[in-house]
């Protein structure tokens, strides 16, 4: 393999890298876009309820909606403090 | 009733105005009465690409504000009797475009034209969102380059959610992808996203691929839409784009690396 070929191979990767980066980014951004608009408010209110009982901080809650052809999954993740049981997952089919 | 086509992209400098000028001219040359509107208030350029910059008297905002009749503001193209240009205002700010005002002008034009081509400004501000709001069809101009593809995806999302058709639960806007400034050689060498890559990511109906070409700059220098230069690859590609838009099934012509003849290889032709 000549030196020229070496450069050719490394260049061939740049379009592939671009494609891979875009695929990840676009999938992520589409998911964000398709989130229901009530989600941030719901997340805030849920956190307030949890905070009544457990001392969790602002970032301890994540909420996510996934859609496929047949159903929607609302995934709610609450990370409890160290001395509490493992994080709970509540799902809805 | 006219069909309203928006030429959009999100990112600037990808070839929206070049595309709007050529598609409008192409539709007119095929016998359709066509109006092309510049929505880039404050930064108009369509008049330059169409070569009518010295004939602008009234503009889009004058018509919206009732300071001029639509027929006073429309500039008849000197090359095609079917083509009219409505220039953007150069002095007012973007807020002078209102949804009602734009709607009224489009409805007015709709009575006398077959196609209304809306040349959107870059970005997602008012001018851009209003250019797409009333659209029936959208042509998303994309360069094979990551930021352009990302912005195009964002525009596709906006087209699907923030148009009149979306708000009224009407049949959605028909979306088309137009890939411009394409270099088969760089794709072959692996440093440019291929047409298949871009289509796989955006999954939108491909209207055409415009090859990167020196003649595009020559055409804009002269104020002639590139579609009128049928000796150039880009001009031919735009003609194919117009035919495909009108329903012809044509193969993509400019996506393969040109095979150079022995003569060309020897003499660098």
Short mmCIF file of C-alpha atoms in Angstrom, two decimals:
data_model
loop_
_atom_site.label_atom_id
_atom_site.label_comp_id
_atom_site.label_asym_id
_atom_site.label_seq_id
_atom_site.Cartn_x
_atom_site.Cartn_y
_atom_site.Cartn_z
CA UNK A 1 0.00 0.00 0.00
CA UNK A 2 1.45 3.30 -1.08
CA UNK A 3 1.40 6.44 1.00
CA UNK A 4 -1.24 7.87 -1.33
CA UNK A 5 -3.51 4.90 -0.67
CA UNK A 6 -3.14 5.45 3.03
CA UNK A 7 -4.51 8.97 2.71
CA UNK A 8 -7.30 7.73 0.49
CA UNK A 9 -8.44 5.25 3.12
CA UNK A 10 -8.39 7.85 5.87
CA UNK A 11 -10.40 10.22 3.68
CA UNK A 12 -12.93 7.54 2.86
CA UNK A 13 -13.73 7.51 6.53
CA UNK A 14 -14.69 11.15 6.78
CA UNK A 15 -18.02 10.77 4.92
CA UNK A 16 -18.74 7.65 6.94
CA UNK A 17 -18.01 9.50 10.18
CA UNK A 18 -20.31 12.33 9.07
CA UNK A 19 -23.08 9.86 8.33
CA UNK A 20 -22.74 8.10 11.65
CA UNK A 21 -22.71 11.38 13.60
CA UNK A 22 -25.74 12.61 11.72
CA UNK A 23 -27.72 9.43 12.23
CA UNK A 24 -27.24 9.62 15.99
CA UNK A 25 -27.91 13.35 16.16
CA UNK A 26 -30.97 13.30 13.94
CA UNK A 27 -32.52 10.38 15.82
CA UNK A 28 -31.95 12.22 19.08
CA UNK A 29 -33.38 15.50 17.81
CA UNK A 30 -36.43 13.81 16.33
CA UNK A 31 -37.15 12.14 19.64
CA UNK A 32 -36.89 15.52 21.39
CA UNK A 33 -39.22 17.11 18.83
CA UNK A 34 -41.81 14.43 19.18
CA UNK A 35 -42.00 14.70 22.94
CA UNK A 36 -45.46 15.75 24.07
CA UNK A 37 -45.52 19.42 25.05
CA UNK A 38 -46.85 18.64 28.55
CA UNK A 39 -43.75 16.64 29.43
CA UNK A 40 -41.61 19.36 31.08
CA UNK A 41 -44.55 20.52 33.24
CA UNK A 42 -45.39 16.95 34.20
CA UNK A 43 -41.77 16.33 35.10
CA UNK A 44 -41.74 19.41 37.32
CA UNK A 45 -44.95 18.46 39.11
CA UNK A 46 -43.90 14.85 39.59
CA UNK A 47 -40.66 16.03 41.11
CA UNK A 48 -42.56 18.24 43.53
CA UNK A 49 -44.67 15.29 44.66
CA UNK A 50 -41.62 13.08 45.12
CA UNK A 51 -39.81 15.81 47.04
CA UNK A 52 -42.65 15.90 49.56
CA UNK A 53 -41.63 12.45 50.71
CA UNK A 54 -38.05 11.90 49.67
CA UNK A 55 -35.14 14.27 49.62
CA UNK A 56 -34.16 14.08 45.94
CA UNK A 57 -32.59 16.83 43.92
CA UNK A 58 -33.68 18.53 40.70
CA UNK A 59 -31.76 16.17 38.41
CA UNK A 60 -32.94 12.98 40.07
CA UNK A 61 -35.84 12.58 37.71
CA UNK A 62 -35.78 11.74 34.02
CA UNK A 63 -38.76 11.26 31.85
CA UNK A 64 -38.87 9.82 28.38
CA UNK A 65 -41.45 8.90 25.78
CA UNK A 66 -40.84 6.24 23.18
CA UNK A 67 -43.14 5.39 20.36
CA UNK A 68 -43.30 2.43 18.06
CA UNK A 69 -46.00 1.19 15.73
CA UNK A 70 -48.12 -0.51 18.35
CA UNK A 71 -47.68 1.43 21.56
CA UNK A 72 -46.22 4.33 23.43
CA UNK A 73 -44.00 3.94 26.46
CA UNK A 74 -43.75 6.62 29.07
CA UNK A 75 -40.63 5.96 31.07
CA UNK A 76 -40.14 7.70 34.36
CA UNK A 77 -36.89 7.33 36.24
CA UNK A 78 -36.40 8.60 39.76
CA UNK A 79 -33.00 8.25 41.30
CA UNK A 80 -33.34 7.98 45.07
CA UNK A 81 -30.53 8.99 47.43
CA UNK A 82 -27.78 6.48 48.29
CA UNK A 83 -29.35 4.98 51.43
CA UNK A 84 -32.66 4.36 49.66
CA UNK A 85 -33.64 1.31 47.57
CA UNK A 86 -32.66 1.04 43.89
CA UNK A 87 -34.18 3.43 41.33
CA UNK A 88 -37.69 2.54 40.39
CA UNK A 89 -39.08 2.28 36.91
CA UNK A 90 -42.71 2.92 36.17
CA UNK A 91 -43.90 1.98 32.71
CA UNK A 92 -47.17 2.25 30.89
CA UNK A 93 -48.05 0.19 27.85
CA UNK B 1 -56.17 27.71 -7.82
CA UNK B 2 -52.41 27.97 -7.72
CA UNK B 3 -50.13 25.46 -6.09
CA UNK B 4 -47.78 27.09 -3.58
CA UNK B 5 -44.23 25.75 -3.38
CA UNK B 6 -41.79 26.81 -0.68
CA UNK B 7 -38.04 26.57 -1.28
CA UNK B 8 -36.51 26.18 2.17
CA UNK B 9 -33.45 24.79 3.95
CA UNK B 10 -32.80 26.24 7.37
CA UNK B 11 -29.13 26.75 6.64
CA UNK B 12 -28.01 29.70 4.55
CA UNK B 13 -25.93 29.58 1.39
CA UNK B 14 -27.10 26.16 0.21
CA UNK B 15 -28.76 27.42 -2.97
CA UNK B 16 -32.35 28.31 -2.08
CA UNK B 17 -32.56 31.44 -4.22
CA UNK B 18 -30.71 29.78 -7.10
CA UNK B 19 -33.24 26.97 -6.86
CA UNK B 20 -36.26 29.27 -6.58
CA UNK B 21 -35.12 31.26 -9.63
CA UNK B 22 -34.53 28.15 -11.73
CA UNK B 23 -37.66 26.27 -10.72
CA UNK B 24 -39.83 29.33 -11.31
CA UNK B 25 -38.23 29.89 -14.71
CA UNK B 26 -38.54 26.19 -15.56
CA UNK B 27 -42.24 26.08 -14.68
CA UNK B 28 -42.85 29.26 -16.69
CA UNK B 29 -40.98 27.91 -19.70
CA UNK B 30 -43.17 24.82 -19.60
CA UNK B 31 -46.16 27.09 -20.03
CA UNK B 32 -47.35 27.50 -16.43
CA UNK B 33 -48.14 30.96 -15.16
CA UNK B 34 -45.72 31.34 -12.28
CA UNK B 35 -45.04 33.96 -9.63
CA UNK B 36 -41.89 33.82 -7.52
CA UNK B 37 -41.81 35.70 -4.22
CA UNK B 38 -38.77 36.74 -2.20
CA UNK B 39 -39.53 36.36 1.54
CA UNK B 40 -36.11 37.59 2.65
CA UNK B 41 -37.18 41.03 3.88
CA UNK B 42 -34.16 43.27 4.39
CA UNK B 43 -31.80 41.01 2.44
CA UNK B 44 -33.42 40.56 -0.93
CA UNK B 45 -31.43 38.76 -3.59
CA UNK B 46 -33.93 37.04 -5.85
CA UNK B 47 -34.15 40.23 -7.95
CA UNK B 48 -30.41 39.97 -8.61
CA UNK B 49 -30.49 36.30 -9.59
CA UNK B 50 -33.45 37.00 -11.86
CA UNK B 51 -31.67 40.01 -13.36
CA UNK B 52 -34.48 42.47 -12.58
CA UNK B 53 -32.92 44.43 -9.71
CA UNK B 54 -33.20 47.76 -11.54
CA UNK B 55 -36.89 47.31 -12.26
CA UNK B 56 -38.04 47.06 -8.64
CA UNK B 57 -40.54 49.80 -7.84
CA UNK B 58 -42.86 48.31 -5.24
CA UNK B 59 -42.29 45.25 -3.10
CA UNK B 60 -44.00 42.52 -1.10
CA UNK B 61 -44.38 44.67 2.04
CA UNK B 62 -45.89 47.56 0.03
CA UNK B 63 -48.55 45.14 -1.21
CA UNK B 64 -49.22 43.75 2.27
CA UNK B 65 -49.58 47.27 3.67
CA UNK B 66 -51.90 48.31 0.84
CA UNK B 67 -49.41 50.90 -0.48
CA UNK B 68 -49.38 49.24 -3.89
CA UNK B 69 -51.58 46.87 -5.86
CA UNK B 70 -50.21 43.41 -6.51
CA UNK B 71 -50.07 44.15 -10.25
CA UNK B 72 -47.94 47.23 -9.63
CA UNK B 73 -45.42 45.27 -7.60
CA UNK B 74 -45.11 42.19 -9.82
CA UNK B 75 -42.21 42.42 -12.28
CA UNK B 76 -42.79 40.62 -15.56
CA UNK B 77 -39.76 38.62 -16.60
CA UNK B 78 -38.30 39.73 -19.94
CA UNK B 79 -37.48 36.18 -21.02
CA UNK B 80 -40.70 34.38 -20.23
CA UNK B 81 -44.13 35.96 -20.40
CA UNK B 82 -45.44 33.45 -17.88
CA UNK B 83 -43.06 34.50 -15.12
CA UNK B 84 -43.51 37.29 -12.57
CA UNK B 85 -41.28 38.29 -9.67
CA UNK B 86 -42.46 39.82 -6.40
CA UNK B 87 -39.37 41.29 -4.72
CA UNK B 88 -38.83 41.53 -0.98
CA UNK B 89 -38.63 44.87 0.74
CA UNK B 90 -35.08 46.02 1.31
CA UNK B 91 -35.78 48.65 3.96
CA UNK B 92 -38.33 47.24 6.40
CA UNK B 93 -37.60 44.74 9.08
CA UNK B 94 -38.90 41.19 9.06
CA UNK B 95 -41.83 42.02 11.33
CA UNK B 96 -43.57 43.80 8.49
CA UNK B 97 -44.58 40.40 7.16
CA UNK B 98 -47.78 39.28 8.85
CA UNK B 99 -49.53 35.96 8.54
CA UNK B 100 -52.77 37.59 7.41
CA UNK B 101 -50.98 39.87 4.98
CA UNK B 102 -49.04 37.02 3.39
CA UNK B 103 -52.22 34.96 3.24
CA UNK B 104 -54.09 37.73 1.44
CA UNK B 105 -51.34 38.25 -1.15
CA UNK B 106 -51.08 34.51 -1.83
CA UNK B 107 -54.84 34.22 -2.20
CA UNK B 108 -54.83 37.12 -4.62
CA UNK B 109 -52.02 35.61 -6.70
CA UNK B 110 -53.70 32.25 -6.58
CA UNK B 111 -56.49 33.54 -8.85
CA UNK B 112 -54.14 34.36 -11.72
CA UNK B 113 -51.28 31.90 -11.40
CA UNK B 114 -50.70 28.16 -11.67
CA UNK B 115 -47.68 28.10 -9.36
CA UNK B 116 -46.45 30.40 -6.61
CA UNK B 117 -42.82 29.79 -5.68
CA UNK B 118 -41.86 31.15 -2.24
CA UNK B 119 -38.15 31.75 -1.76
CA UNK B 120 -37.57 31.41 1.98
CA UNK B 121 -34.84 33.20 3.89
CA UNK B 122 -32.39 31.12 5.93
CA UNK B 123 -33.13 30.46 9.58
CA UNK B 124 -36.40 29.75 11.34
CA UNK B 125 -37.51 33.31 12.01
CA UNK B 126 -40.71 34.93 10.81
CA UNK B 127 -39.80 35.26 7.10
CA UNK B 128 -38.94 31.57 6.92
CA UNK B 129 -41.94 30.34 8.88
CA UNK B 130 -44.33 32.51 6.86
CA UNK B 131 -42.80 31.38 3.55
CA UNK B 132 -43.69 27.79 4.46
CA UNK B 133 -46.94 28.41 6.33
CA UNK B 134 -49.25 28.38 3.31
CA UNK B 135 -47.25 25.90 1.23
CA UNK B 136 -48.74 22.92 -0.58
CA UNK B 137 -45.32 21.55 -1.52
CA UNK B 138 -41.90 22.07 0.02
CA UNK B 139 -38.55 21.67 -1.65
CA UNK B 140 -35.87 21.33 1.00
CA UNK B 141 -32.52 22.35 -0.47
CA UNK B 142 -29.67 20.46 1.18
CA UNK B 143 -25.93 20.31 0.66
CA UNK B 144 -24.14 17.01 1.32
CA UNK B 145 -22.62 18.41 4.48
CA UNK B 146 -23.50 17.69 8.11
CA UNK B 147 -24.81 21.06 9.24
CA UNK B 148 -27.01 21.41 6.18
CA UNK B 149 -28.47 17.92 6.60
CA UNK B 150 -29.17 18.54 10.27
CA UNK B 151 -30.90 21.85 9.53
CA UNK B 152 -32.93 20.22 6.77
CA UNK B 153 -34.18 17.61 9.20
CA UNK B 154 -35.22 20.39 11.55
CA UNK B 155 -37.05 22.14 8.71
CA UNK B 156 -38.87 18.90 7.83
CA UNK B 157 -40.06 18.76 11.44
CA UNK B 158 -41.33 22.35 11.28
CA UNK B 159 -43.02 21.73 7.92
CA UNK B 160 -44.88 18.81 9.44
CA UNK B 161 -46.06 20.69 12.52
CA UNK B 162 -46.28 24.44 11.95
CA UNK B 163 -47.94 24.90 8.57
CA UNK B 164 -51.53 25.81 7.78
CA UNK B 165 -52.07 22.28 6.51
CA UNK B 166 -50.80 20.85 9.80
CA UNK B 167 -52.87 23.24 11.91
CA UNK B 168 -56.04 22.56 9.96
CA UNK B 169 -55.42 18.81 9.86
CA UNK B 170 -55.37 19.00 6.09
CA UNK B 171 -53.37 16.66 3.90
CA UNK B 172 -49.71 17.34 4.87
CA UNK B 173 -47.30 19.39 2.77
CA UNK B 174 -45.62 17.28 0.09
CA UNK B 175 -41.92 17.34 0.91
CA UNK B 176 -39.13 16.95 -1.60
CA UNK B 177 -35.39 16.82 -1.14
CA UNK B 178 -33.10 18.67 -3.53
CA UNK B 179 -29.44 17.92 -3.02
CA UNK B 180 -27.25 20.69 -4.40
CA UNK B 181 -23.53 21.40 -4.74
CA UNK B 182 -22.97 17.68 -5.18
CA UNK B 183 -19.54 16.49 -6.17
CA UNK B 184 -19.51 12.87 -7.42
CA UNK B 185 -15.73 12.94 -7.28
CA UNK B 186 -15.59 13.84 -3.59
CA UNK B 187 -18.28 11.28 -2.84
CA UNK B 188 -16.18 8.70 -4.69
CA UNK B 189 -13.14 9.68 -2.63
CA UNK B 190 -15.12 9.28 0.56
CA UNK B 191 -15.07 12.83 1.80
CA UNK B 192 -18.61 13.82 0.93
CA UNK B 193 -21.92 12.30 2.01
CA UNK B 194 -23.49 10.45 -0.90
CA UNK B 195 -27.01 11.00 -2.16
CA UNK B 196 -27.95 7.63 -0.63
CA UNK B 197 -26.50 8.66 2.75
CA UNK B 198 -28.50 11.88 2.81
CA UNK B 199 -31.67 10.18 1.69
CA UNK B 200 -31.25 7.46 4.28
CA UNK B 201 -30.99 10.08 7.01
CA UNK B 202 -33.76 12.40 5.84
CA UNK B 203 -35.97 9.78 4.15
CA UNK B 204 -37.63 12.30 1.87
CA UNK B 205 -38.61 11.98 -1.76
CA UNK B 206 -35.57 12.97 -3.88
CA UNK B 207 -36.47 15.58 -6.48
CA UNK B 208 -32.99 15.87 -7.89
CA UNK B 209 -29.27 16.28 -7.45
CA UNK B 210 -27.58 19.46 -8.69
CA UNK B 211 -23.87 18.99 -9.30
CA UNK B 212 -21.40 21.57 -8.03
CA UNK B 213 -20.67 23.70 -11.05
CA UNK B 214 -18.78 26.84 -11.98
CA UNK B 215 -21.61 27.80 -14.31
CA UNK B 216 -23.92 28.49 -11.33
CA UNK B 217 -21.71 31.43 -10.36
CA UNK B 218 -21.52 32.59 -13.98
CA UNK B 219 -25.30 32.50 -14.22
CA UNK B 220 -25.81 34.50 -11.03
CA UNK B 221 -23.17 37.00 -12.15
CA UNK B 222 -25.25 37.57 -15.27
CA UNK B 223 -28.66 37.53 -13.58
CA UNK B 224 -29.79 34.50 -15.57
CA UNK B 225 -31.37 31.52 -13.80
CA UNK B 226 -28.99 28.59 -14.28
CA UNK B 227 -31.78 26.48 -15.78
CA UNK B 228 -31.46 28.65 -18.91
CA UNK B 229 -27.88 27.46 -19.41
CA UNK B 230 -28.58 24.07 -20.92
CA UNK B 231 -24.91 23.57 -21.77
CA UNK B 232 -24.16 23.16 -18.05
CA UNK B 233 -24.71 20.08 -15.89
CA UNK B 234 -26.43 22.17 -13.23
CA UNK B 235 -28.81 23.74 -15.75
CA UNK B 236 -29.76 20.32 -17.11
CA UNK B 237 -30.19 18.97 -13.60
CA UNK B 238 -32.63 21.80 -12.77
CA UNK B 239 -34.59 21.05 -15.94
CA UNK B 240 -34.88 17.44 -14.76
CA UNK B 241 -35.99 18.70 -11.34
CA UNK B 242 -38.82 20.73 -12.87
CA UNK B 243 -39.91 17.80 -15.06
CA UNK B 244 -39.87 15.46 -12.06
CA UNK B 245 -41.86 17.94 -10.01
CA UNK B 246 -44.43 18.00 -12.80
CA UNK B 247 -44.66 14.22 -12.68
CA UNK B 248 -42.09 12.84 -15.15
CA UNK B 249 -40.13 9.82 -14.03
CA UNK B 250 -36.53 10.58 -14.95
CA UNK B 251 -33.35 8.85 -13.79
CA UNK B 252 -30.79 10.88 -11.78
CA UNK B 253 -28.10 11.96 -14.21
CA UNK B 254 -25.31 13.66 -12.32
CA UNK B 255 -24.52 11.42 -9.38
CA UNK B 256 -21.95 9.14 -10.99
CA UNK B 257 -18.30 9.99 -11.39
CA UNK B 258 -17.70 10.99 -14.99
CA UNK B 259 -15.60 8.49 -16.87
CA UNK B 260 -12.71 10.37 -18.38
CA UNK B 261 -11.58 9.43 -21.83
CA UNK B 262 -8.00 8.40 -22.49
CA UNK B 263 -7.54 11.77 -24.15
CA UNK B 264 -8.92 13.54 -21.10
CA UNK B 265 -6.73 11.51 -18.80
CA UNK B 266 -3.63 12.28 -20.80
CA UNK B 267 -4.29 15.97 -21.16
CA UNK B 268 -6.19 16.64 -17.97
CA UNK B 269 -9.41 17.59 -19.80
#
